[in-house]
Coordinates of C-alpha atoms in Angstrom, one line a residue:
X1 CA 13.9 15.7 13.1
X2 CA 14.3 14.8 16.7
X3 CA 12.9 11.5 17.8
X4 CA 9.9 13.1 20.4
X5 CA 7.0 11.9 20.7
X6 CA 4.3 14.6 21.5
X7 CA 1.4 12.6 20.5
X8 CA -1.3 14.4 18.7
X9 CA -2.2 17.8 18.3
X10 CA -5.2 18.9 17.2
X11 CA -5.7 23.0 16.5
X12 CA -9.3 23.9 15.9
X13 CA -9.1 26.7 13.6
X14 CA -12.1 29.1 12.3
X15 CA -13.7 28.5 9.7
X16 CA -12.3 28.5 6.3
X17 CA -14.3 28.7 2.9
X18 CA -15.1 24.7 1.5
X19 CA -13.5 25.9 -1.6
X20 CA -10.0 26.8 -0.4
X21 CA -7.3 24.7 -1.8
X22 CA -4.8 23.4 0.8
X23 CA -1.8 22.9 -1.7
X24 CA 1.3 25.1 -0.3
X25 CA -0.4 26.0 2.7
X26 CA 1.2 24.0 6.2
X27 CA 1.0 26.9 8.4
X28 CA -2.1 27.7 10.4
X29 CA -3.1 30.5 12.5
X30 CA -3.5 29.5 16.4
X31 CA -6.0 32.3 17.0
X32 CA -8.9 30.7 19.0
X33 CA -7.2 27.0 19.1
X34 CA -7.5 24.6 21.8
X35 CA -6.0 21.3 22.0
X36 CA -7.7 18.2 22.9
X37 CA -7.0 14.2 23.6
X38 CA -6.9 11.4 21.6
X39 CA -10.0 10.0 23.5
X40 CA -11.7 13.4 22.8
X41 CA -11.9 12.8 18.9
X42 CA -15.3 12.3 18.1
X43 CA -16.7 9.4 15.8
X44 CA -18.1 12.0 13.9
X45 CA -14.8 13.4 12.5
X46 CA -13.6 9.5 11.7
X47 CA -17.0 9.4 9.8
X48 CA -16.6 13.4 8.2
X49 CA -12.7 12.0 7.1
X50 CA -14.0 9.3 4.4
X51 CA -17.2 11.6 3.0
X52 CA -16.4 12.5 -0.7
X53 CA -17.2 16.1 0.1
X54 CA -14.8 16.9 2.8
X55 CA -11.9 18.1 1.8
X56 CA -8.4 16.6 2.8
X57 CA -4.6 17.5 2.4
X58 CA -1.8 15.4 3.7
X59 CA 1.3 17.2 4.0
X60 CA 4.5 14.9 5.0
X61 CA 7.9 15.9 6.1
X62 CA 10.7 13.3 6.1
X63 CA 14.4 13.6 6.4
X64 CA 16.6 12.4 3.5
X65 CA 17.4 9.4 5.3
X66 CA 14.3 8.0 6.3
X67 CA 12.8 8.0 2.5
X68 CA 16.4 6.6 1.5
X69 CA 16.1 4.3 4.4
X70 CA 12.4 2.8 2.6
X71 CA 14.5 3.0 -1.3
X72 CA 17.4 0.9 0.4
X73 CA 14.8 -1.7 1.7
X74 CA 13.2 -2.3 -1.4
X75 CA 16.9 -3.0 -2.8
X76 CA 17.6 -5.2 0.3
X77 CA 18.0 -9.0 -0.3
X78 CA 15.6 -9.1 3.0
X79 CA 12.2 -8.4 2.2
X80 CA 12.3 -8.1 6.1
X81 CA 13.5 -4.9 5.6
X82 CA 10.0 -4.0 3.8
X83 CA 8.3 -4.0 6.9
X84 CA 10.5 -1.3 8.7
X85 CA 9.1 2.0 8.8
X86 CA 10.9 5.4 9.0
X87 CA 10.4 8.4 10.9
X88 CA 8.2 11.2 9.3
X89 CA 6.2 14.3 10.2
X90 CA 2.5 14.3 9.3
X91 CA -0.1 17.2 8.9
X92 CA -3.5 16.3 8.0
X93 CA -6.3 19.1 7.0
X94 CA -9.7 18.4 7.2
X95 CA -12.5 21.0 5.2
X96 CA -16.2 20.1 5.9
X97 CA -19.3 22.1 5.6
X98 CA -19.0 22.8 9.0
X99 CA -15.9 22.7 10.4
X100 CA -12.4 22.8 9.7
X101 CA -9.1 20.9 11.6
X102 CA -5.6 20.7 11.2
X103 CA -4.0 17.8 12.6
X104 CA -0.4 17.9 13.6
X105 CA 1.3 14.6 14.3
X106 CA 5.2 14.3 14.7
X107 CA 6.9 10.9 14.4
X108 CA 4.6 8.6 12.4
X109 CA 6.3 5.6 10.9
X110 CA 6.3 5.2 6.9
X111 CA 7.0 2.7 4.8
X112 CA 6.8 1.2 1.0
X113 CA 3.6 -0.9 0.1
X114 CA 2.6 -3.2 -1.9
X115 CA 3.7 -6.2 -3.4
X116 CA 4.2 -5.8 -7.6
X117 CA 4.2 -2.2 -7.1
X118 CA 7.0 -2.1 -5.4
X119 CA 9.9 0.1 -7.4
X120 CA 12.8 2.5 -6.7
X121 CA 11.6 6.2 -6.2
X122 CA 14.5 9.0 -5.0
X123 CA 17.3 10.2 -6.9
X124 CA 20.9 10.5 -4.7
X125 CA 20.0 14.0 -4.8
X126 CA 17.1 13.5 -2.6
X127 CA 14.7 14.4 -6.2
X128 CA 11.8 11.8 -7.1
X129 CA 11.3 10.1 -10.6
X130 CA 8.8 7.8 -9.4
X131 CA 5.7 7.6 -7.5
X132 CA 5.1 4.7 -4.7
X133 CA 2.2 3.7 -2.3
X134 CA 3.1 4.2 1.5
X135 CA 1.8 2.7 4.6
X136 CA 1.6 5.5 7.4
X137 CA 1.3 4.4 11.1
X138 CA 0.3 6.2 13.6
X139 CA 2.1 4.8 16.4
X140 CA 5.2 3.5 14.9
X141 CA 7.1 5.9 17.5
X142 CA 4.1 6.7 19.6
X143 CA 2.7 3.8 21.2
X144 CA -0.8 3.9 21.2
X145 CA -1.1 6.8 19.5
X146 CA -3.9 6.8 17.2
X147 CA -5.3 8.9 14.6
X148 CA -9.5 9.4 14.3
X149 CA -9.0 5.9 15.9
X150 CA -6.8 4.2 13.3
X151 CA -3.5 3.3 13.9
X152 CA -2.8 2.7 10.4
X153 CA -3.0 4.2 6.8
X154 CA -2.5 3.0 2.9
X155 CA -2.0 6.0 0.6
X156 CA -1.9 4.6 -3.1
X157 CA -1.4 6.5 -6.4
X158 CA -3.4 6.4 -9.4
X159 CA -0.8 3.3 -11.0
X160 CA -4.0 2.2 -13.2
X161 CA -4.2 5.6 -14.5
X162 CA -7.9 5.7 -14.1
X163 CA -9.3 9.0 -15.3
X164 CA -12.2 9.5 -12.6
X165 CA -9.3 9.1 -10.5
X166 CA -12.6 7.4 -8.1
X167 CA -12.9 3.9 -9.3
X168 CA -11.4 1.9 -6.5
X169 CA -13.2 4.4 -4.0
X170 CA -16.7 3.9 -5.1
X171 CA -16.0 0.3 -5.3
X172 CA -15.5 0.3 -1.5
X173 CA -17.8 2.6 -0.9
X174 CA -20.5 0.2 -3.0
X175 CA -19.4 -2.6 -1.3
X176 CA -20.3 -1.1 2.6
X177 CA -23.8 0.1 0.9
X178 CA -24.7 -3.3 0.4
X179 CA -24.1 -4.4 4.0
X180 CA -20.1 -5.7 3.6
X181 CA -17.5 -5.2 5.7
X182 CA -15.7 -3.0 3.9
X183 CA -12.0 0.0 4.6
X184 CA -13.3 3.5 4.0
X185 CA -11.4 5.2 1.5
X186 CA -11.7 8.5 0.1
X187 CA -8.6 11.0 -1.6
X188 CA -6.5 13.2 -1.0
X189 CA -3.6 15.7 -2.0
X190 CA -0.2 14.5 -1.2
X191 CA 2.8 17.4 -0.1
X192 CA 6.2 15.5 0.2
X193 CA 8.3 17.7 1.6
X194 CA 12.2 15.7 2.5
X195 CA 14.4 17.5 4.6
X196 CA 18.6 17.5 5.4
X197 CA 19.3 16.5 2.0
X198 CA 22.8 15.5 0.8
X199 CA 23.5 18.8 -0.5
X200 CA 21.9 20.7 2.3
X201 CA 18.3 22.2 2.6
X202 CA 14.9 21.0 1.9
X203 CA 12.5 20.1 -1.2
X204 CA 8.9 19.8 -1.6
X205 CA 7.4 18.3 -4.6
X206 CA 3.7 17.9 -5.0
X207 CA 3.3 14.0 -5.5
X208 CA -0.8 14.5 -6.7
X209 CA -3.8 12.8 -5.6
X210 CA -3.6 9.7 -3.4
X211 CA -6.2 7.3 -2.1
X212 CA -6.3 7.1 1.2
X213 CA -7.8 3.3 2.4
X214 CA -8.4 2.1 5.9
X215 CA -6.5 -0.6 7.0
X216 CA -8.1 -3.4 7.7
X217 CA -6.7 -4.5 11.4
X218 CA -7.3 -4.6 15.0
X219 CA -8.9 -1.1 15.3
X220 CA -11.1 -1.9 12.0
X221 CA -12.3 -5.0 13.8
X222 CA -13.0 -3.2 16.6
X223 CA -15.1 -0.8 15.2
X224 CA -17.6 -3.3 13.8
X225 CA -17.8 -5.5 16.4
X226 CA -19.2 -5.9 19.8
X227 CA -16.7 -6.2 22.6
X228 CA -17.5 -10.0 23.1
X229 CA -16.9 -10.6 18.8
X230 CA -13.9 -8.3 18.5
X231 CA -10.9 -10.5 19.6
X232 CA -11.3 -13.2 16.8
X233 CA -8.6 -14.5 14.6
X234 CA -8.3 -12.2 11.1
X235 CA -6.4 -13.3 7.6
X236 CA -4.9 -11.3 5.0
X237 CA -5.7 -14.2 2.3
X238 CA -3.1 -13.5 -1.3
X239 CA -0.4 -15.3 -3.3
X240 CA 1.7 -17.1 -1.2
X241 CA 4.7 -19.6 -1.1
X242 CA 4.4 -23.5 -0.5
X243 CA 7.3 -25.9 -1.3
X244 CA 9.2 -23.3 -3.3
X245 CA 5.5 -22.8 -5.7
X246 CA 3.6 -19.4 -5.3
X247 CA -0.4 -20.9 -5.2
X248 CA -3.4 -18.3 -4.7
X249 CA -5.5 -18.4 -1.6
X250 CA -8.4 -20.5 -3.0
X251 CA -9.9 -22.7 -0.2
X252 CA -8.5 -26.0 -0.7
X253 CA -7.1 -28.3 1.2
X254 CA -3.4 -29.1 -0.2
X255 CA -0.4 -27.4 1.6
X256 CA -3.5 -25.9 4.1
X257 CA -4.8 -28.6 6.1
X258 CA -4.3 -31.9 7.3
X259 CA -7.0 -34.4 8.6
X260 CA -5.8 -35.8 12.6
X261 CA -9.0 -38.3 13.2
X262 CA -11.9 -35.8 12.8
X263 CA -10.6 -32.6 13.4
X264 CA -8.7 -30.5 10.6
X265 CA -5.1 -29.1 11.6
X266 CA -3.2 -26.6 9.7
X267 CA -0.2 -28.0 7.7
X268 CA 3.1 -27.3 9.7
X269 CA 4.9 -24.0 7.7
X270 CA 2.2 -24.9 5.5
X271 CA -0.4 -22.1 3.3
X272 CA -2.4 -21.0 6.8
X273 CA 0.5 -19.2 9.5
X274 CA 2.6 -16.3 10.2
X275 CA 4.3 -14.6 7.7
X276 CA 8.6 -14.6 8.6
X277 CA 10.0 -13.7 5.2
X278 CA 13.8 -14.5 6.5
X279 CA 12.5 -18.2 7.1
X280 CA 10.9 -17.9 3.7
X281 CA 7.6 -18.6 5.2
X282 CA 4.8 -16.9 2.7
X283 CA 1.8 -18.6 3.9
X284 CA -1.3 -17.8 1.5
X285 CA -3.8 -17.2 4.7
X286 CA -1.3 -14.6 6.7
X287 CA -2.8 -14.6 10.9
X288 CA -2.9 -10.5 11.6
X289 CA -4.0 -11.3 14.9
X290 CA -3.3 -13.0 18.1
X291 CA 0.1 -13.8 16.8
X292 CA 1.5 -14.6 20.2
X293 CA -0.9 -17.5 20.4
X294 CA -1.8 -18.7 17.4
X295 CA -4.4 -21.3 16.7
X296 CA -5.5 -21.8 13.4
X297 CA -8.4 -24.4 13.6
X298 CA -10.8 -21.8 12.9
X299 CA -9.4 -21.7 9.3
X300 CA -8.6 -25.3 9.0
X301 CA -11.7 -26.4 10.2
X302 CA -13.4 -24.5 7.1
X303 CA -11.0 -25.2 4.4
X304 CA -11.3 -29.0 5.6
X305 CA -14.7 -28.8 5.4
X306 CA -15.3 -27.3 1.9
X307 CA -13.1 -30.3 1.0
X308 CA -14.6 -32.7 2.3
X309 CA -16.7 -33.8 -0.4
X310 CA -17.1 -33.2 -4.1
X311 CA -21.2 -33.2 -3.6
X312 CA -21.8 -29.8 -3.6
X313 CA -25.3 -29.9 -3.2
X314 CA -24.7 -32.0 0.5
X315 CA -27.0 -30.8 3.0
X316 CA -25.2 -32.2 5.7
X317 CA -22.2 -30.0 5.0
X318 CA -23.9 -27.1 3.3
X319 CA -25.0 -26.9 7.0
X320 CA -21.7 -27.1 8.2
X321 CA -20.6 -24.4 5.9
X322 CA -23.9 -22.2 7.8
X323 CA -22.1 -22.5 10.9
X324 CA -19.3 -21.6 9.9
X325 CA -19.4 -18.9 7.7
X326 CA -22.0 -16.0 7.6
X327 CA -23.2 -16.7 4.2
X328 CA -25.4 -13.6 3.5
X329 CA -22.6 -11.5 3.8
X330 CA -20.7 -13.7 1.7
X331 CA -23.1 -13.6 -0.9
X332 CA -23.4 -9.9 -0.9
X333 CA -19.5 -9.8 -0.5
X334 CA -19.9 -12.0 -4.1
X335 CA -22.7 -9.9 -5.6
X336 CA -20.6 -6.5 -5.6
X337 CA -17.5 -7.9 -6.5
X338 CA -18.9 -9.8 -9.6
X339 CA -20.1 -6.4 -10.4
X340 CA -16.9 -4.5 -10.0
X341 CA -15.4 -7.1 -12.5
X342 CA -12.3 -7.1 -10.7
X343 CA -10.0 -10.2 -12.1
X344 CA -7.4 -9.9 -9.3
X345 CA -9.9 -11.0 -6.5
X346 CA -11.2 -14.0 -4.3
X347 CA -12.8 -15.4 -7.1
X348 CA -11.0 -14.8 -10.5
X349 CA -7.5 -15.1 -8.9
X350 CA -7.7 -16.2 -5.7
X351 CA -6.0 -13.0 -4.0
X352 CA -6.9 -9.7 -2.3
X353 CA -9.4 -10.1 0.8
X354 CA -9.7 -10.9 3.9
X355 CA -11.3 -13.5 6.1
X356 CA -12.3 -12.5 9.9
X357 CA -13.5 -15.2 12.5
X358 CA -15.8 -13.9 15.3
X359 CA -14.2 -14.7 18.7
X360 CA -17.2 -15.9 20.1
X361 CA -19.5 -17.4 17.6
X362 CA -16.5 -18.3 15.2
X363 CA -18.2 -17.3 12.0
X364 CA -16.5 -16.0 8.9
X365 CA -16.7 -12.6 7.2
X366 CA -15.0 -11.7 4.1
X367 CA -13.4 -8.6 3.5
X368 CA -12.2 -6.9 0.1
X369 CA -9.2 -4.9 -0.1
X370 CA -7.5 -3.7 -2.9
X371 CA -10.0 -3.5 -5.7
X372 CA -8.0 -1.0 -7.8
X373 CA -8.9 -3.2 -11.3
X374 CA -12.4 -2.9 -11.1
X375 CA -15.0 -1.3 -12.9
X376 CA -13.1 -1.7 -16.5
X377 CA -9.5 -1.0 -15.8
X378 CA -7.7 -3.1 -18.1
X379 CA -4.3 -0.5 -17.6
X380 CA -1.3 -3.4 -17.6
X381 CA -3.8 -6.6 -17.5
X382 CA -6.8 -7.6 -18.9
X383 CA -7.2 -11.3 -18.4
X384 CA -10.3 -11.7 -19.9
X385 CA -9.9 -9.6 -22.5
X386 CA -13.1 -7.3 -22.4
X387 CA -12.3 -5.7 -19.2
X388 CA -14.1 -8.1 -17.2
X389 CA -17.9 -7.4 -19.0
X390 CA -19.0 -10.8 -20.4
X391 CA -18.3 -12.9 -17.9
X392 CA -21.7 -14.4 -16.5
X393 CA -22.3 -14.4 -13.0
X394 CA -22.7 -17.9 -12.8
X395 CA -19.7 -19.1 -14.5
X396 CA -17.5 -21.8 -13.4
X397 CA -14.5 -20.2 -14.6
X398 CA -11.3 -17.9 -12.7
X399 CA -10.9 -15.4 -15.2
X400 CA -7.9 -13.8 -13.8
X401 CA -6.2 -17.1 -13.5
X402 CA -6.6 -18.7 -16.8
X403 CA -8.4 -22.1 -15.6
X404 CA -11.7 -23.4 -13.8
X405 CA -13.0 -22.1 -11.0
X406 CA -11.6 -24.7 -7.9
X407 CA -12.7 -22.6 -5.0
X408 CA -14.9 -25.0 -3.3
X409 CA -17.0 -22.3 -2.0
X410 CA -18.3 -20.9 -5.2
X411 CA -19.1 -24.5 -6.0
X412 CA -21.4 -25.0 -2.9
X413 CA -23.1 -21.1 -2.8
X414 CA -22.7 -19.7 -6.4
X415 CA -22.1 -22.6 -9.3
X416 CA -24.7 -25.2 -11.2
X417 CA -24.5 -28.4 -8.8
X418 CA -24.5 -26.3 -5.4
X419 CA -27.0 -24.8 -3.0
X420 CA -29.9 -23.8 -5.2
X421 CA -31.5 -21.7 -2.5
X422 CA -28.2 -19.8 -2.1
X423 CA -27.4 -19.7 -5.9
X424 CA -31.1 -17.8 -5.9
X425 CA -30.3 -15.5 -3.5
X426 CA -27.2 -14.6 -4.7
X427 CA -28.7 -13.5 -8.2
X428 CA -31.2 -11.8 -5.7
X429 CA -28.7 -9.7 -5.0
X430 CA -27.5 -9.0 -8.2
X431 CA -30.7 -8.0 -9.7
X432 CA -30.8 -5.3 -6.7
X433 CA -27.5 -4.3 -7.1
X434 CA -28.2 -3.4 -10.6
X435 CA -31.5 -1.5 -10.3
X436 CA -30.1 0.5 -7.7
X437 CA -28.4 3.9 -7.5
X438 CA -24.8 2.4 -6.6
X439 CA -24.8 1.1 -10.6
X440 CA -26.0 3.9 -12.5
X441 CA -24.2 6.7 -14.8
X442 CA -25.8 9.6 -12.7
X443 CA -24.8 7.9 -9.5
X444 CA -20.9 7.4 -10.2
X445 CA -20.9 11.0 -12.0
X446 CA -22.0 12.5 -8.8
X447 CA -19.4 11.7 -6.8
X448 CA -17.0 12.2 -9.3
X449 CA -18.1 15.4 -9.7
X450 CA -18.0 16.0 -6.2
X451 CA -14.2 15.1 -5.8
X452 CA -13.4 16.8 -9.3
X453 CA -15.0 20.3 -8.1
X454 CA -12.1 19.8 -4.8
X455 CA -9.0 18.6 -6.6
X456 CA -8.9 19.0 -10.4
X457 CA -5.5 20.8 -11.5
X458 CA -3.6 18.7 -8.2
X459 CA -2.7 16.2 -9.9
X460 CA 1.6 16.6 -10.7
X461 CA 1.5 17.4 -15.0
X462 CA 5.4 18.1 -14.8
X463 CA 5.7 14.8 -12.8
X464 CA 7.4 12.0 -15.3
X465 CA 9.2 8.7 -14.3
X466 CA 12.8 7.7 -15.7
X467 CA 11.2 7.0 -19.0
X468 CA 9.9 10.1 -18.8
X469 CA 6.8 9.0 -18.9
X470 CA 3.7 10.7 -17.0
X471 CA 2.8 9.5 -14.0
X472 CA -0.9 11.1 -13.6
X473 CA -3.8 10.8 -15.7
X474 CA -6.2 13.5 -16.1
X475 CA -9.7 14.0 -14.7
X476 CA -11.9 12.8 -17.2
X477 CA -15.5 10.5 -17.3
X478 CA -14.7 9.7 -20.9
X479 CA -12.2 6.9 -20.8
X480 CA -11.6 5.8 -24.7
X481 CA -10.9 2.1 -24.3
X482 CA -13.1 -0.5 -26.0
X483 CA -12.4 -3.4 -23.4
X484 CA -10.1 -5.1 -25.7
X485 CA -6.3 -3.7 -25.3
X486 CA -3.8 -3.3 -21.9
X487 CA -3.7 0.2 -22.1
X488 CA -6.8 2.4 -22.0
X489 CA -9.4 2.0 -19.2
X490 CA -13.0 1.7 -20.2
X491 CA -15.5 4.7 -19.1
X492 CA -17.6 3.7 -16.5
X493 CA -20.9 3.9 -18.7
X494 CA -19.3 1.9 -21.4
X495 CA -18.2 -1.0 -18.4
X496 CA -21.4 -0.5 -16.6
X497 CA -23.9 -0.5 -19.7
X498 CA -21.7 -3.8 -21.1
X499 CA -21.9 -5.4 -17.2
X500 CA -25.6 -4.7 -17.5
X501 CA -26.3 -6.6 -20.8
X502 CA -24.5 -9.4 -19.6
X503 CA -26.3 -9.7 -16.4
X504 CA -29.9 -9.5 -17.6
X505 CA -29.3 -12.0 -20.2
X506 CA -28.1 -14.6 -17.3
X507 CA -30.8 -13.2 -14.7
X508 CA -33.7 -14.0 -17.6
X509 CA -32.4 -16.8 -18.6
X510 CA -32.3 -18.9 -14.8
X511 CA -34.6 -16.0 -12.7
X512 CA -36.9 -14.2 -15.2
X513 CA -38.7 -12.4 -12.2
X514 CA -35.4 -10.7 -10.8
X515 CA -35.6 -8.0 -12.6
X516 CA -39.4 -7.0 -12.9

């Protein structure tokens, strides 16, 4: 593959029947196609992408040495080198009711993603024995270049073997229909197709269905913004290094911030900064933007602030916390992701979201990412040992860590000793969550039945690891597991009907009247 960039071509074809599958199918006809810009991508299609009943099909070519290129960086002794992406070939095909598209765009950039996921993949002979999550950018060799208006991509595999195959996208999905900032996500068959391998020729292997997730970056910012909001500060908040000790991003003040008189500064190669792996720097609260100046009082001011006292119930800085961070969305934020049970999150391990600071009003928003634990997956890890189903709304503990809950912001919004107005309205929005459609049976089934009737019989059976193990689960509502093991995911009834008991004994017991 020759290094060109061409940009993005867009071939509107006629219309194909919603039912068609896309596997082994890259060519198109050019009968009646026109080409159009970048610019002249309507919303709409962004908006169509992520709908559960449009149908998608990524098909990716790659040359032998770009996908050994991403193998020999996850061997590399510089987790630099993790960051690099590799040339690729991309074509995208888009089914909806109405319309249909093919999307041809030459030279993205791909890499590896992910963090504990990370593993070998690709035989010498160019053939796979595992699966791996990717990051795809769009204008890795084409600057500017975006796609639907996203410059980049996650595609993960089902690693948590979840039989619906849809957990972590309705999560998301739930979370943006109660009013969060939230990635899109929706899924997709995956064609790898690697070219110029050692022994000559090509192979394709279909890898089975991926989640495709929005990243969560400038161009997200932008979209949910107005143009005098858009230019704030965002962090990816996770596990990071400080003094040689990985420490989760919970809010506090050690290794974060320092006190200079009355203003809060960030700790110099301390947990709030730039990430430079070859320095060893892993802060916890990672600047994505405005790198090239940074300034991180917006952070420090707030962590230095929720640790300024141990009186949660203050009023004087309860205040402060109001203008700093937009609460209601931080208690809606709260309300879903209790529900979702997810014990790798802000709260029960201090990981996985991010935090955006307006640029002109400096607030807060949080953001979740990478909720693929939720809704009773217990595949690998299960903390609490009942996937995540008894654990009150109100308790004061961090189930995915092991210990009490010391994020200071929970103790001030959510815990006994806090705000009791914004304890209230944070079961407030509990109680709605629950008598709502997003956290019903019929609800999840729907949608699941709406990807299921698109992709059932995708997913790679012949596909095994090195220990020749499967690497796919089937499509399937009835998930056996019983909450208690590491293995076998819980059905979504059985987590949601569990959840449910354990809420309305909480809400009746502190709010009887929530859930009239």
């Amino acid at each position: 593959m020759n290094h060109r960039t061409l940009g993005l071509m867009i071939l509107i074809l006629g219309a194909l029947p919603t039912s068609c599958s896309f596997l082994g199918s890259s060519t198109s006809s050019s009968e009646g196609s026109n080409s159009i810009s970048i610019e002249e991508e309507s919303e709409q299609e962004y908006l169509d992408f992520w709908e559960p009943d449009t149908q998608l099909h990524f098909s990716l070519t790659a040359p032998y040495e770009s996908l050994k290129g991403i193998q020999d960086a996850y061997y590399s002794s510089s987790e630099a080198d993790d960051e690099i992406y590799y040339a690729a070939d991309l074509i995208v095909d888009m089914v909806t009711s109405t319309y249909t598209k093919h999307y041809v765009l030459d030279d993205v950039g791909i890499r590896m993603k992910g963090n504990t996921s990370r593993t070998d993949f690709m035989n010498e002979d160019g053939s796979f024995y595992n699966l791996i999550h990717y990051k795809v950018s769009f204008d890795a060799f084409a600057p500017d270049r975006k796609f639907l208006g996203m410059k980049k991509l996650d595609m993960k595999w089902n690693r948590n073997y979840d039989a619906t195959q849809i957990k972590q996208a309705y999560s998301y999905k739930m979370f943006e229909s109660a009013g969060v900032l939230t990635p899109k996500s929706t899924l997709s068959p995956f064609t790898l197709t690697t070219t110029s391998l050692p022994g000559g020729g090509s192979s394709t292997v279909e890898l089975g269905i991926y989640e495709l997730i929005e990243a969560v970056d400038k161009t997200f910012i932008k979209r949910r913004f107005s143009s005098t909001e858009e230019g704030g500060n965002l962090y990816k908040c996770t596990w990071g290094v400080y003094n040689g000790e990985w420490t989760g991003s919970d809010l506090r003040s050690s290794g974060a911030v320092t006190k200079n008189g009355s203003t809060y500064v960030a700790t110099a190669n301390g947990r709030i900064g730039i990430e430079v792996p070859d320095s060893g720097l892993y802060p916890n609260y990672k600047l994505k933007t405005n790198e090239s100046a940074a300034d991180f009082s917006d952070l420090a001011t707030l962590i230095g602030v929720l640790n300024s006292t141990t009186d949660y119930g203050n009023a004087t800085v309860l205040g402060q916390i109001e203008n700093l961070i937009d609460v209601d969305n931080f208690l809606r934020y709260e309300a879903v992701s209790y529900l979702l049970g997810d014990p790798d999150d802000t709260r029960n391990n201090y990981n996985n979201y991010y935090i955006y600071f307006t640029a002109s009003s400096h607030k807060a928003y949080f953001i979740p990412f990478d909720f693929d634990r939720c809704l009773g997956i217990v595949k690998d890890w299960n903390p609490s040992g009942d996937g995540m189903t008894s654990a009150s709304p109100f308790s004061s503990q961090a189930l995915g860590n092991n210990g009490d809950q010391r994020n200071p912001l929970y103790k001030f919004l959510i815990l006994s000793g806090g705000s009791a107005s914004y304890r209230q309205q944070y079961a407030t929005y509990i109680a709605d969550l629950v008598k709502g459609e997003w956290f019903t049976d019929a609800h999840f089934k729907a949608m699941y039945d709406t990807y299921e009737a698109s992709y059932h019989g995708l997913e790679p059976a012949s596909f095994k690891n090195v220990d020749n193990n499967e690497l796919y689960a089937s499509w399937s509502l009835n998930e056996t597991g019983d909450g208690t093991g590491n293995w076998d995911n819980l059905s979504f009834s059985n987590y949601r009907s569990r959840k449910y008991t354990t809420v309305f004994n909480a809400l009746e017991a502190a709010y009887p009247s929530l859930l009239d």
